[in-house]
Coordinates of C-alpha atoms in Angstrom, one line a residue:
M1 CA 1.0 31.5 45.3
T2 CA 2.9 28.3 45.2
D3 CA 4.7 29.8 42.1
Y4 CA 6.7 32.1 44.5
F5 CA 9.4 29.3 44.9
A6 CA 8.8 27.8 41.4
D7 CA 12.4 28.3 40.3
I8 CA 13.9 26.5 43.4
P9 CA 14.2 22.7 43.3
T10 CA 13.6 20.3 46.2
I11 CA 16.8 20.4 48.3
R12 CA 18.6 17.1 48.4
F13 CA 21.7 15.6 49.9
E14 CA 24.7 15.7 47.5
G15 CA 27.7 15.3 49.8
T16 CA 30.7 17.5 50.7
E17 CA 32.1 17.5 47.2
T18 CA 29.1 19.3 45.6
D19 CA 29.3 22.9 44.3
N20 CA 25.5 23.2 44.4
E21 CA 24.6 25.8 46.9
L22 CA 21.0 24.6 46.9
A23 CA 21.9 21.1 48.2
Y24 CA 22.8 19.6 51.6
R25 CA 26.4 18.7 52.1
Y26 CA 26.1 17.0 55.5
Y27 CA 22.3 16.4 56.1
D28 CA 21.7 13.0 54.7
K29 CA 18.3 12.3 56.3
D30 CA 18.5 8.5 55.8
R31 CA 22.1 8.1 57.1
V32 CA 22.1 6.0 60.3
V33 CA 24.0 7.7 63.2
L34 CA 24.2 5.9 66.6
G35 CA 21.5 3.5 65.5
K36 CA 19.0 6.1 64.3
R37 CA 18.3 7.9 61.0
M38 CA 19.6 11.5 60.9
E39 CA 16.1 12.8 60.2
D40 CA 14.8 11.0 63.3
H41 CA 17.7 12.4 65.4
L42 CA 17.2 16.0 64.4
R43 CA 13.4 16.4 63.6
F44 CA 13.9 19.7 61.8
A45 CA 11.1 22.3 61.6
A46 CA 10.8 25.7 60.0
C47 CA 8.7 28.4 61.6
F48 CA 5.9 30.6 60.2
W49 CA 6.6 33.8 62.1
H50 CA 10.2 34.8 61.0
T51 CA 10.0 33.0 57.6
F52 CA 6.6 34.1 56.4
C53 CA 5.2 36.8 58.7
W54 CA 8.1 39.1 59.3
P55 CA 8.3 41.7 56.5
G56 CA 12.0 42.6 57.1
S57 CA 11.3 45.6 59.3
D58 CA 13.1 46.8 62.3
V59 CA 12.7 49.7 64.8
F60 CA 14.4 52.1 62.4
G61 CA 12.9 51.1 59.1
A62 CA 10.0 49.5 57.2
G63 CA 10.0 46.1 55.7
T64 CA 12.4 45.3 52.9
F65 CA 10.8 42.1 51.7
D66 CA 8.4 42.1 48.8
R67 CA 6.6 38.8 49.4
P68 CA 3.2 38.7 47.7
W69 CA 1.4 37.8 50.9
H70 CA 2.8 40.9 52.7
R71 CA 1.1 43.3 50.3
G72 CA -2.0 45.0 51.7
A73 CA -4.1 43.8 54.7
N74 CA -3.6 40.3 56.1
D75 CA -7.1 39.3 55.1
G76 CA -8.4 35.8 54.3
P77 CA -7.0 35.5 50.8
A78 CA -3.6 36.8 51.8
S79 CA -3.5 34.5 54.8
A80 CA -4.4 31.5 52.7
A81 CA -1.7 32.4 50.1
K82 CA 0.9 32.7 52.9
R83 CA -0.1 29.2 54.2
A84 CA 0.2 27.7 50.7
A85 CA 3.6 29.3 50.1
A86 CA 4.8 28.1 53.5
F87 CA 3.9 24.5 52.8
D88 CA 5.5 24.7 49.4
F89 CA 8.7 25.9 51.2
F90 CA 8.6 23.2 53.8
T91 CA 8.2 20.6 51.1
R92 CA 11.0 21.9 48.9
L93 CA 13.3 22.1 51.9
D94 CA 12.4 18.5 52.5
I95 CA 12.1 18.8 56.3
P96 CA 9.4 16.9 58.2
Y97 CA 8.0 19.5 60.6
Y98 CA 6.8 23.1 60.9
C99 CA 5.7 25.4 63.8
F100 CA 3.3 28.3 64.2
H101 CA 1.6 30.9 66.5
D102 CA -2.1 31.2 66.1
V103 CA -1.9 34.7 64.6
D104 CA 0.8 33.6 62.1
V105 CA -1.5 31.5 60.1
M106 CA -4.8 33.4 60.3
A107 CA -6.4 36.6 59.0
D108 CA -6.2 39.6 61.2
A109 CA -9.0 39.7 63.9
H110 CA -10.3 42.5 66.1
T111 CA -12.9 40.7 68.3
V112 CA -13.1 37.3 70.1
A113 CA -15.6 36.1 67.5
E114 CA -13.4 37.1 64.6
H115 CA -10.3 35.6 66.2
R116 CA -12.0 32.2 66.7
S117 CA -13.6 32.2 63.3
H118 CA -10.4 33.2 61.4
F119 CA -8.3 30.7 63.3
A120 CA -10.7 27.9 62.8
E121 CA -10.6 28.6 59.0
A122 CA -6.8 28.5 59.1
V123 CA -6.7 25.2 61.1
D124 CA -9.0 23.6 58.5
D125 CA -6.6 24.7 55.8
L126 CA -3.5 23.5 57.7
E127 CA -5.1 20.1 58.1
R128 CA -5.6 19.9 54.4
L129 CA -2.0 21.1 53.7
Q130 CA -0.5 18.7 56.1
A131 CA -2.3 15.8 54.4
S132 CA -1.3 16.8 50.9
S133 CA 2.3 17.6 51.7
G134 CA 3.2 15.0 54.3
R135 CA 4.5 17.7 56.6
K136 CA 3.8 17.4 60.4
L137 CA 3.4 19.9 63.2
L138 CA 6.3 19.9 65.7
W139 CA 4.5 22.4 67.9
G140 CA 1.8 25.1 68.0
T141 CA 1.4 28.1 70.3
A142 CA -0.6 31.2 70.9
N143 CA 0.8 34.7 70.6
L144 CA 0.2 36.5 73.9
F145 CA 2.7 39.3 73.3
G146 CA 2.1 41.0 69.9
N147 CA -1.3 42.7 70.3
P148 CA -1.3 45.9 72.4
R149 CA -3.7 44.3 74.8
F150 CA -0.7 42.2 76.0
A151 CA 1.6 45.1 76.7
A152 CA 1.6 44.1 80.4
G153 CA 1.7 40.4 79.7
G154 CA -0.9 37.7 79.2
A155 CA -1.1 35.4 82.2
T156 CA 0.6 38.0 84.4
N157 CA -1.5 40.9 83.3
P158 CA -3.0 43.1 86.0
D159 CA -6.3 43.1 84.1
P160 CA -8.2 39.9 84.5
E161 CA -10.0 40.5 81.2
V162 CA -6.6 40.2 79.4
F163 CA -6.0 36.9 81.3
A164 CA -9.3 35.6 80.1
F165 CA -8.6 36.7 76.5
G166 CA -5.3 34.9 76.6
A167 CA -7.0 31.8 78.0
M168 CA -9.3 31.8 75.0
Q169 CA -6.4 31.9 72.6
V170 CA -4.4 29.2 74.4
R171 CA -7.5 26.9 74.7
D172 CA -8.1 27.2 70.9
A173 CA -4.4 26.9 69.9
L174 CA -3.9 23.9 72.2
E175 CA -7.0 22.1 70.8
A176 CA -5.9 23.0 67.2
T177 CA -2.4 21.5 68.0
H178 CA -4.1 18.4 69.2
R179 CA -6.3 18.1 66.2
L180 CA -3.3 18.6 63.8
G181 CA -1.3 15.9 65.5
G182 CA 1.2 18.3 67.0
A183 CA 4.0 16.7 69.1
N184 CA 4.3 19.6 71.6
Y185 CA 2.6 22.8 72.7
V186 CA 4.8 25.8 73.6
L187 CA 4.2 28.8 75.9
W188 CA 6.7 31.6 75.3
G189 CA 6.3 34.3 78.0
G190 CA 7.6 37.1 76.0
R191 CA 5.8 39.7 78.1
E192 CA 5.4 37.6 81.3
G193 CA 7.7 39.8 83.3
Y194 CA 7.9 43.5 84.3
E195 CA 9.5 46.8 83.3
T196 CA 9.6 48.3 86.8
L197 CA 8.9 47.0 90.3
L198 CA 7.3 50.3 91.2
N199 CA 3.9 49.1 89.7
T200 CA 4.4 45.4 89.9
N201 CA 3.1 42.9 92.4
L202 CA 5.5 40.0 91.9
G203 CA 3.7 37.5 94.1
R204 CA 0.4 38.0 92.4
E205 CA 1.9 37.8 89.0
L206 CA 3.8 34.6 89.7
D207 CA 0.7 33.0 91.3
N208 CA -1.4 34.0 88.2
L209 CA 1.2 32.5 85.9
G210 CA 1.4 29.4 87.9
R211 CA -2.4 29.0 87.9
F212 CA -2.5 29.7 84.1
L213 CA 0.0 27.0 83.4
N214 CA -1.8 24.5 85.7
L215 CA -5.0 25.3 83.8
V216 CA -3.2 24.6 80.5
V217 CA -2.0 21.2 81.8
E218 CA -5.4 20.3 83.1
H219 CA -6.9 21.1 79.7
K220 CA -4.2 19.1 77.9
H221 CA -5.4 16.0 79.9
K222 CA -9.0 16.8 79.5
I223 CA -8.8 16.8 75.7
G224 CA -6.5 13.8 75.5
F225 CA -3.5 15.6 74.1
D226 CA -0.5 13.4 74.7
G227 CA 2.2 15.8 73.5
T228 CA 4.5 17.8 75.7
I229 CA 3.8 21.2 77.2
L230 CA 6.9 23.3 76.8
I231 CA 8.1 26.7 78.3
E232 CA 10.7 28.6 76.4
P233 CA 13.2 30.4 78.8
K234 CA 14.4 33.9 78.1
P235 CA 15.9 36.4 80.5
H236 CA 14.8 39.8 79.1
E237 CA 13.7 41.6 75.9
P238 CA 11.0 42.5 75.3
T239 CA 10.4 43.0 79.0
K240 CA 13.2 44.2 81.3
H241 CA 13.0 41.0 83.4
Q242 CA 11.1 37.9 82.4
Y243 CA 10.0 35.3 85.0
D244 CA 11.3 32.4 82.8
F245 CA 14.9 33.6 82.9
D246 CA 16.7 30.3 82.1
S247 CA 16.2 26.5 82.5
A248 CA 17.1 26.5 86.2
T249 CA 14.7 29.4 86.9
V250 CA 11.9 27.6 85.0
Y251 CA 12.5 24.5 87.0
G252 CA 12.2 26.4 90.3
F253 CA 8.9 27.9 89.0
L254 CA 7.6 24.5 87.9
K255 CA 8.6 23.0 91.3
R256 CA 6.8 25.7 93.2
Y257 CA 3.5 25.2 91.3
G258 CA 3.7 21.4 91.2
L259 CA 4.4 21.2 87.5
E260 CA 7.9 19.7 87.4
N261 CA 6.6 16.4 86.0
E262 CA 4.2 18.0 83.5
V263 CA 6.2 20.7 81.7
K264 CA 9.6 20.7 80.0
V265 CA 11.6 23.4 78.3
N266 CA 12.1 24.5 74.7
I267 CA 15.7 25.9 74.7
E268 CA 16.7 28.6 72.3
A269 CA 20.4 29.1 71.6
N270 CA 20.1 32.9 71.4
H271 CA 18.2 33.1 74.7
A272 CA 20.9 31.1 76.4
T273 CA 23.4 33.8 75.2
L274 CA 21.2 36.6 76.6
A275 CA 21.1 34.8 80.0
G276 CA 24.9 34.7 80.1
H277 CA 25.1 31.0 79.5
T278 CA 26.3 28.8 76.7
F279 CA 23.8 26.8 74.6
E280 CA 25.2 23.5 75.8
H281 CA 24.9 24.7 79.4
E282 CA 21.2 25.2 79.1
I283 CA 20.7 21.8 77.5
A284 CA 22.9 20.1 80.2
M285 CA 21.1 21.9 83.0
A286 CA 17.6 21.0 81.6
N287 CA 18.8 17.4 81.3
A288 CA 20.1 17.3 84.9
L289 CA 16.8 18.7 86.1
G290 CA 14.7 16.3 84.0
I291 CA 13.0 19.0 81.9
F292 CA 14.8 18.8 78.5
G293 CA 12.2 18.9 75.7
S294 CA 13.0 20.7 72.5
I295 CA 15.3 23.2 70.7
D296 CA 14.9 26.5 68.9
A297 CA 18.0 26.6 66.7
N298 CA 19.6 30.0 66.0
R299 CA 22.4 32.2 67.2
G300 CA 22.9 35.7 68.5
D301 CA 25.4 38.4 67.8
H302 CA 27.8 38.8 70.7
Q303 CA 28.3 42.5 69.8
N304 CA 24.6 43.1 70.4
G305 CA 22.6 42.7 73.6
W306 CA 19.4 41.6 72.0
D307 CA 17.8 38.6 70.3
T308 CA 19.0 38.7 66.7
D309 CA 17.7 35.3 65.7
Q310 CA 20.4 34.5 63.1
F311 CA 20.8 31.1 61.6
P312 CA 23.3 28.9 63.4
N313 CA 26.7 28.7 61.7
S314 CA 29.1 27.6 64.5
V315 CA 30.0 23.9 64.0
E316 CA 31.8 24.0 67.4
E317 CA 28.8 25.3 69.3
M318 CA 26.5 22.8 67.6
T319 CA 28.9 19.9 68.3
L320 CA 29.0 20.7 72.0
A321 CA 25.2 21.1 72.1
M322 CA 24.7 17.8 70.2
V323 CA 26.9 16.0 72.7
E324 CA 24.6 17.1 75.5
I325 CA 21.4 16.2 73.5
I326 CA 22.7 12.7 72.9
R327 CA 23.7 12.4 76.6
A328 CA 20.1 13.4 77.4
G329 CA 18.9 10.5 75.3
G330 CA 17.9 12.6 72.3
F331 CA 14.6 14.0 71.5
T332 CA 11.3 12.3 72.3
T333 CA 8.6 14.7 71.2
G334 CA 11.0 17.6 70.6
G335 CA 13.2 18.6 67.7
F336 CA 15.1 21.4 66.0
N337 CA 12.9 24.3 65.0
F338 CA 14.6 27.1 63.1
D339 CA 13.5 30.2 65.1
A340 CA 15.8 32.2 62.8
K341 CA 15.3 34.9 60.1
V342 CA 17.3 36.0 57.1
R343 CA 18.8 39.5 57.4
R344 CA 16.8 42.6 56.1
Q345 CA 19.1 42.8 53.1
S346 CA 18.6 39.1 52.2
M347 CA 15.3 39.9 50.4
D348 CA 15.1 37.3 47.6
A349 CA 13.1 34.1 47.8
V350 CA 16.3 32.0 47.5
D351 CA 17.8 33.6 50.6
L352 CA 15.2 31.8 52.7
F353 CA 16.7 28.5 51.4
Y354 CA 20.3 29.6 51.8
G355 CA 19.6 30.4 55.5
H356 CA 17.9 27.1 56.3
I357 CA 20.3 25.0 54.3
G358 CA 23.2 26.4 56.1
G359 CA 21.6 26.0 59.5
I360 CA 20.5 22.4 58.7
D361 CA 24.0 21.4 57.6
T362 CA 25.6 23.1 60.7
V363 CA 23.3 21.0 62.9
A364 CA 24.0 17.9 60.9
R365 CA 27.7 18.4 61.2
G366 CA 27.3 18.9 64.9
L367 CA 25.5 15.5 65.2
L368 CA 28.2 13.7 63.2
N369 CA 31.0 15.3 65.3
A370 CA 29.2 14.5 68.6
A371 CA 28.5 10.9 67.6
A372 CA 32.2 10.5 66.7
L373 CA 33.3 12.0 70.1
I374 CA 30.9 9.7 72.0
E375 CA 32.0 6.6 70.0
D376 CA 35.6 7.5 70.6
G377 CA 34.9 7.4 74.4
R378 CA 37.8 9.5 75.7
I379 CA 35.7 12.5 76.7
D380 CA 33.4 10.3 78.8
A381 CA 36.3 8.3 80.2
I382 CA 38.1 11.5 81.4
K383 CA 34.9 12.7 83.1
A384 CA 34.2 9.3 84.7
E385 CA 37.8 9.2 86.0
R386 CA 37.4 12.6 87.5
Y387 CA 34.4 11.5 89.6
A388 CA 35.6 7.9 90.2
G389 CA 36.1 8.6 93.9
W390 CA 32.4 8.8 94.5
D391 CA 31.9 5.3 93.2
G392 CA 34.8 3.9 95.3
E393 CA 34.7 2.6 98.9
F394 CA 35.3 6.0 100.5
G395 CA 32.6 7.8 98.4
Q396 CA 30.1 5.1 99.0
T397 CA 30.8 5.3 102.7
L398 CA 29.8 9.0 102.8
A399 CA 26.4 8.1 101.3
G400 CA 25.3 6.5 104.6
L401 CA 26.6 9.1 107.0
D402 CA 25.2 12.3 108.4
L403 CA 27.2 15.5 108.6
A404 CA 28.8 14.7 111.9
G405 CA 29.7 11.2 110.7
I406 CA 31.4 12.6 107.6
A407 CA 33.3 15.1 109.6
D408 CA 34.4 12.4 112.1
L409 CA 35.6 10.2 109.2
A410 CA 37.7 13.1 107.9
V411 CA 39.3 13.4 111.3
S412 CA 39.9 9.7 112.0
N413 CA 41.5 9.2 108.5
N414 CA 43.6 12.4 109.0
L415 CA 42.6 13.5 105.5
D416 CA 44.9 15.8 103.6
P417 CA 43.4 15.8 100.0
K418 CA 45.4 17.3 97.3
P419 CA 44.1 19.2 94.2
R420 CA 44.0 17.3 90.9
S421 CA 44.1 18.6 87.4
G422 CA 40.9 18.9 85.5
R423 CA 42.7 18.5 82.2
Q424 CA 40.7 21.2 80.5
E425 CA 43.2 22.0 77.8
R426 CA 43.6 18.4 76.9
I427 CA 39.9 18.0 76.5
E428 CA 39.6 21.2 74.4
N429 CA 42.4 19.9 72.1
L430 CA 40.6 16.6 71.7
I431 CA 37.3 18.4 70.8
N432 CA 39.1 20.4 68.1
R433 CA 40.4 17.2 66.5
F434 CA 36.8 16.1 65.8
I435 CA 35.6 19.5 64.6

């Protein structure tokens, strides 16, 4: 099965002058940017689900891809072939990490015993493949949304048996992530929400979700997993309303259930769009709340109201996002995972490389632009000047007063503050000079 990509060489950095479409023009993994290697800044990963599990189907048509491992049932040999092809791809792409859901890497299962057995076999193989390829696990997770049993959610399901089945999957996936040296464990609540309030007990569902997440954190500490637990915000689709709407909503949930110091967020660009935010807003908000963790890199289509999971190609958007990531101190355990898929008409093996190469170079250009902006200093200086009053004598005086004291100070000083320009157009022009 490793012959599937045999005609494609390992992708290397060749610089902006190259005409080779199977080469990086901006991603030079050993280039030092702001004191750190580019590879260490960006920590790229490719995912199993869109890249190797999705057959190119949509709600109107069957799969268009003719990958060998898609043919027939997803049995043991087909699953092993898929894993081998995936690691060949990760290696040829020359990125350090990968990500998976439990069901992505294992043969199909119909019972608890089959699920545990098939997943255990897959984890044994992943451990061997990691050792032979030098690739590492950025994060693992369990799929609590695909099987029909999860139609009404996993942790929020009205049936306690589904809650228990989901707990089994998460326990095994978390322990596998720990065994494989994963840097994070992600919970995507794709169906942790509701379609209609007419049959939904919001309070019970939120409490069950809060309990489930606390149980995950407790088990993390029990087994000695020192990676980060992440929640991935998304406002809707597949459910009408999901409880993890955006970074701010997730923080409120974590705060309510005493988890704000235990769990961070994995922010997806396309999910930010669906929530009515910009990608950089979600990163900045997570940083302000102390829960910034990791990134799923992709983009949406602004003419569609659903999650299209396209590869990122906006250098401007990625520059603004990278400014916020650098301001957040960069990644610790997180990284950039490409939760993106080629289009249904991009059905050749090489198209998987074109998609990832373009996305990787877009992120790398964003990093270089953001570093230049920060080193230039003008953006930060303009922002600091705008808030300088809070660091001056008057602003410091307010810090020690109650409401009445502040009001009395305004009266005694006969205040008559005037509006001041935010200089937005000047800043936007400055940004464009670096892009």
